[in-house]
Coordinates of C-alpha atoms in Angstrom, one line a residue:
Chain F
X2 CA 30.8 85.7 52.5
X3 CA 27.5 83.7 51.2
X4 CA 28.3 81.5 47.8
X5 CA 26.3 80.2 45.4
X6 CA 28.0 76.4 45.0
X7 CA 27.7 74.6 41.8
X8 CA 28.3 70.7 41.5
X9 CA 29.9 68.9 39.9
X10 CA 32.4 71.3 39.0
X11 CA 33.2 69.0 35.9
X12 CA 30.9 66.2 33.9
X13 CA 31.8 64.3 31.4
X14 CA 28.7 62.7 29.2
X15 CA 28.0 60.5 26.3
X16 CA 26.1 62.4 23.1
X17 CA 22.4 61.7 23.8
X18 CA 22.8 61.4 27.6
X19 CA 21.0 63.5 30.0
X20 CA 22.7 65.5 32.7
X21 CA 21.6 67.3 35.5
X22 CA 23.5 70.2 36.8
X23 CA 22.9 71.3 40.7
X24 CA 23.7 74.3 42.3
X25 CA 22.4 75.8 45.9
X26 CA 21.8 79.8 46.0
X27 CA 22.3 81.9 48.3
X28 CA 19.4 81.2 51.4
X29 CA 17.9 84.5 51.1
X30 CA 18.1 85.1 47.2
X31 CA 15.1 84.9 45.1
X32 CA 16.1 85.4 41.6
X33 CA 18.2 82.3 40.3
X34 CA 19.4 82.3 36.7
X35 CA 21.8 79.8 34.4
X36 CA 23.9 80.9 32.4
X37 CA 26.9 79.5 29.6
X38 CA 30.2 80.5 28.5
X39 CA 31.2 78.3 25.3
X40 CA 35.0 78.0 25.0
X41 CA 36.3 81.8 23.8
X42 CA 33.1 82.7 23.5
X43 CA 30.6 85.7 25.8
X44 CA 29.0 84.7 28.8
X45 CA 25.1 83.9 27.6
X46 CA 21.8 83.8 29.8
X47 CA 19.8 80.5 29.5
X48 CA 16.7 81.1 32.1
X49 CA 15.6 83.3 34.7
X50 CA 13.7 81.7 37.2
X51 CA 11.5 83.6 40.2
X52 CA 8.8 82.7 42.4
X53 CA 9.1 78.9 41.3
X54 CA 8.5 79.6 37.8
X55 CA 10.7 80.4 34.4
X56 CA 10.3 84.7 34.5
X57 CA 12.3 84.4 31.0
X58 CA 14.2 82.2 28.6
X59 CA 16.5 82.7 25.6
X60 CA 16.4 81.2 22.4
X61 CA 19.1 78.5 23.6
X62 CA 16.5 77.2 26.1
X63 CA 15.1 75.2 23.8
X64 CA 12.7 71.9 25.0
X65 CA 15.9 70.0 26.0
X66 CA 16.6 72.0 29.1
X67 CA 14.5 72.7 31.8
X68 CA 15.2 73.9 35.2
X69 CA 13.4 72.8 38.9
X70 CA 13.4 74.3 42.2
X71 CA 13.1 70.6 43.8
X72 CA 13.5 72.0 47.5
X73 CA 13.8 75.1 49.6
X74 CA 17.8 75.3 48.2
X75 CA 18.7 73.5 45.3
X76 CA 18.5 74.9 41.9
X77 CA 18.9 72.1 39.0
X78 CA 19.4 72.9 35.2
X79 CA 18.2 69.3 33.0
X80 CA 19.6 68.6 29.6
X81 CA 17.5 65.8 28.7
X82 CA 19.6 64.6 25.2
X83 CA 23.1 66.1 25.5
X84 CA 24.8 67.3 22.1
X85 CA 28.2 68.2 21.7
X86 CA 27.5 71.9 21.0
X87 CA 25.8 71.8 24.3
X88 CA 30.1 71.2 26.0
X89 CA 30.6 74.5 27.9
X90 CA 31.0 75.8 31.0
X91 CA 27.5 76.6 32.8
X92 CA 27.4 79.2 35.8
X93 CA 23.9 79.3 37.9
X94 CA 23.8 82.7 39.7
X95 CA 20.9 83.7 42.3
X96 CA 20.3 87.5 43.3
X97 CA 18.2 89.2 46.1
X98 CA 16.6 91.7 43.7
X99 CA 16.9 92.5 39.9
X100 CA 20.7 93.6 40.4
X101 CA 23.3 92.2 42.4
X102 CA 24.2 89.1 41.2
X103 CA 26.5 85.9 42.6
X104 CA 27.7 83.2 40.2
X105 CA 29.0 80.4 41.3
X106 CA 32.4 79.0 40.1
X107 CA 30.7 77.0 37.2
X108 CA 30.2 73.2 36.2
X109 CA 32.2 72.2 32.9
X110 CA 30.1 70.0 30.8
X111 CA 31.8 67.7 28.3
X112 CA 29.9 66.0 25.5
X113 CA 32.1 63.4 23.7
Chain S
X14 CA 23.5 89.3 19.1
X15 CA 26.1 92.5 19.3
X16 CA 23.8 94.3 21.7
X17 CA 26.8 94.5 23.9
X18 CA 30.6 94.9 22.7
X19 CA 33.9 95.1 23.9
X20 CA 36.0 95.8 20.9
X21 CA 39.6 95.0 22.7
X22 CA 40.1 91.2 23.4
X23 CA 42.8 92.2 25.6
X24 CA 44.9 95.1 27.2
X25 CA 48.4 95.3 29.0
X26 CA 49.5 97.6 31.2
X27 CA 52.5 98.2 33.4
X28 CA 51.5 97.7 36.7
X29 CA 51.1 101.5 38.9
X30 CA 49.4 103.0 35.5
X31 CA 45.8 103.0 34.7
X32 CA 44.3 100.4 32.8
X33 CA 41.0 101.7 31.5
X34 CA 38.2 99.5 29.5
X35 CA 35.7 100.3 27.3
X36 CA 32.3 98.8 26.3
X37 CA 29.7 100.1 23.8
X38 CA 25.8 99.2 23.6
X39 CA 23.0 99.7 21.1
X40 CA 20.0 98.5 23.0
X41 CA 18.9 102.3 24.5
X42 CA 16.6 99.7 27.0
X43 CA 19.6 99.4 29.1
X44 CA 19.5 101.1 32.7
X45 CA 21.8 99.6 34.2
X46 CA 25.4 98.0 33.5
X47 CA 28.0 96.4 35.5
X48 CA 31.5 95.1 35.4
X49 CA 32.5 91.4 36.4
X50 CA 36.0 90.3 36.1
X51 CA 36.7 86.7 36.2
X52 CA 39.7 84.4 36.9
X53 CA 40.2 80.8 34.8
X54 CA 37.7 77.9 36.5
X55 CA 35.7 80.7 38.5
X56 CA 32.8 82.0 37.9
X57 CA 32.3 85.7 37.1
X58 CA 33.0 88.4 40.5
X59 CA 31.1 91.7 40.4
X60 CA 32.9 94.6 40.6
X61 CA 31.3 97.4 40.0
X62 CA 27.9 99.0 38.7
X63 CA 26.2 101.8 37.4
X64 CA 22.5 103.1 37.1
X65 CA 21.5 105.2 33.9
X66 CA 20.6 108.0 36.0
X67 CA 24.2 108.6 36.8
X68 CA 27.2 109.2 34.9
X69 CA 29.7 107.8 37.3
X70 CA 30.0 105.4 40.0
X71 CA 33.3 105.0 42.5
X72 CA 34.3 102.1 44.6
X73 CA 38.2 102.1 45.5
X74 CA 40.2 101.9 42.5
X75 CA 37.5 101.1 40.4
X76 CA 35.7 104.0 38.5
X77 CA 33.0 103.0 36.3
X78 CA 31.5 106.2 33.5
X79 CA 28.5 105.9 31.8
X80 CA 28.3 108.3 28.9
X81 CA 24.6 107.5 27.7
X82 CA 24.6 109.4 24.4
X83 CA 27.4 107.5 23.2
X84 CA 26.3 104.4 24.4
X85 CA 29.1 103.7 25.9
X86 CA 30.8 102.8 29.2
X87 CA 34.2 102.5 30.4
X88 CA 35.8 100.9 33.5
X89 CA 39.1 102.6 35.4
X90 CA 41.8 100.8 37.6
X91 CA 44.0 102.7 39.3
X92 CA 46.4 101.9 40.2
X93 CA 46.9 98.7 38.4
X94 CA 48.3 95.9 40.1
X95 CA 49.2 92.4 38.9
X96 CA 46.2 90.8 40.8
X97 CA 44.2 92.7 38.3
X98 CA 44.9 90.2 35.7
X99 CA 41.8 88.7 34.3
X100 CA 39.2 88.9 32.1
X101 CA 36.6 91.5 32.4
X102 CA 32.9 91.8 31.2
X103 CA 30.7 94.7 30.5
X104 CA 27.1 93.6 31.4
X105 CA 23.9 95.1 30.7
X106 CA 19.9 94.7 31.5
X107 CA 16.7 96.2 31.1
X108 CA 15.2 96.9 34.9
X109 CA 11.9 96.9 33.1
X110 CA 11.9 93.6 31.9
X111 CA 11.5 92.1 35.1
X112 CA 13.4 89.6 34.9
X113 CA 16.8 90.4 35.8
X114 CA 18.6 89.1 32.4
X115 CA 21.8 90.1 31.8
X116 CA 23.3 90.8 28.7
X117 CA 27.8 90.3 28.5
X118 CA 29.6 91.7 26.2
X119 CA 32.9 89.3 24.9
X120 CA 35.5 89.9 27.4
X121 CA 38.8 91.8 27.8
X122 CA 41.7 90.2 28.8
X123 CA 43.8 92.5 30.8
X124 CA 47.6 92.1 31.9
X125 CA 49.3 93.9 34.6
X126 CA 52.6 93.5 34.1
X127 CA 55.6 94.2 37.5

C-alpha cells in the first residue's frame, strides 16, 4: 500500500536553529498538508498546499514556516528560527482529492 | 478553538462488547467527518468517513452515525478486540473551502481489555 514517508523521524535542534522537515507523498496525490500534534494536545493543521502554492494556512503558520515543493516528490516544511513551543510531533499528509487523506508516521521535533 | 470535541479522554471496554465513541461539533460548515485512530510514534490511520448527506456509513466493524441536528457523531466497534487499542480522532472539514483542512477533535483513548 502507497505511504507518505516523513524524515527524519526524530530531530533534535538548538533554540533559534532552523530545521527543515521532508516528507515524499504519495506519486499520484495532489493535495499535501502539515500538520502538529503538541504533546497531549489535538492534532492541528499548519498549511494546505495545492497546485505548487499555499491553498490555506492557520494562524500557527506564522512567517517562520514556510513550505516548498522543491521537486516532482518531496514536500519540505522550514522553520527558519526554532522556539521551544515549536517541539512537537509534525505529520505531512498528501491526498488525491479533498477527502481521503494519508499521514505519514510523523517527525518529532525537539527544541532544547 | 472547540469547533470539534470529544468529551471522553478515554474508554475501556471488555474485549467481544461494543465500544462506541462520540464527538460533537458547532461549526454547521462541516460536510464531512471522519475517524482516524492512531497508535504511539505513527501517524494518524483513517478508518472511516461520513458525508452530511447521510446518516450512516458501514465498513466491517466499524459503524460511523451522523446525527446533524445534534451536531454530533459517534463511531461503533463491534466487536471490540484488543488490537483496537488506540487513540481515536473525530475529524471534520468544510468541502466548500477548497482546501481540504481538517479540523480534530482531542482524542479518545480506548482500551480493549482480554
Amino acid at each position: 500500500e502507497p505511504e507518505v514517508t516523513q524524515t527524519p523521524s526524530h530531530q533534535v535542534t538548538q533554540m533559534g536553529q532552523e530545521v527543515i522537515l521532508r516528507c515524499v507523498p504519495i506519486s499520484n496525490h495532489l493535495y499535501f498538508y502539515w500538520y502538529r500534534q503538541i504533546l497531549g494536545q489535538k492534532v492541528e493543521f499548519l498549511v494546505s498546499f495545492y497546485n505548487n502554492e499555499i491553498s490555506e494556512k492557520s494562524e500557527i503558520f506564522d512567517d517562520q514556516f514556510s513550505v516548498e515543493r522543491p521537486d516532482g516528490s518531496n514536500f519540505t516544511l522550514k522553520i527558519r528560527s526554532t522556539k521551544l513551543e515549536d517541539s512537537a510531533m509534525y505529520f505531512c499528509a498528501s491526498s488525491e482529492a479533498l477527502n481521503g487523506y494519508t499521514f505519514g508516521s510523523g517527525t518529532r521535533l525537539t527544541v532544547v | 478553538d472547540q469547533q470539534v470535541k470529544q468529551n471522553s479522554p478515554s474508554l475501556s471496554v471488555q474485549e467481544g462488547r461494543i465500544s462506541i465513541l462520540n464527538c460533537d461539533y458547532t461549526n454547521s460548515m462541516f460536510d464531512y467527518f471522519l475517524w482516524y485512530k492512531k497508535y504511539p510514534a505513527e501517524g494518524p490511520t483513517f478508518l472511516i468517513s461520513i458525508s452530511s448527506i447521510k446518516d450512516k456509513n458501514e465498513d466491517g466493524r466499524f459503524t460511523v452515525f451522523l446525527n446533524k441536528s445534534a451536531k454530533h457523531l459517534s463511531l461503533h466497534i463491534v466487536p471490540s478486540q484488543p488490537g483496537d487499542s488506540a487513540v481515536y480522532f473525530c475529524a471534520a472539514s468544510a468541502h466548500g473551502r477548497d482546501t481540504g483542512k481538517l479540523i480534530f477533535g482531542q482524542g479518545t483513548t480506548l482500551q480493549v481489555k482480554p
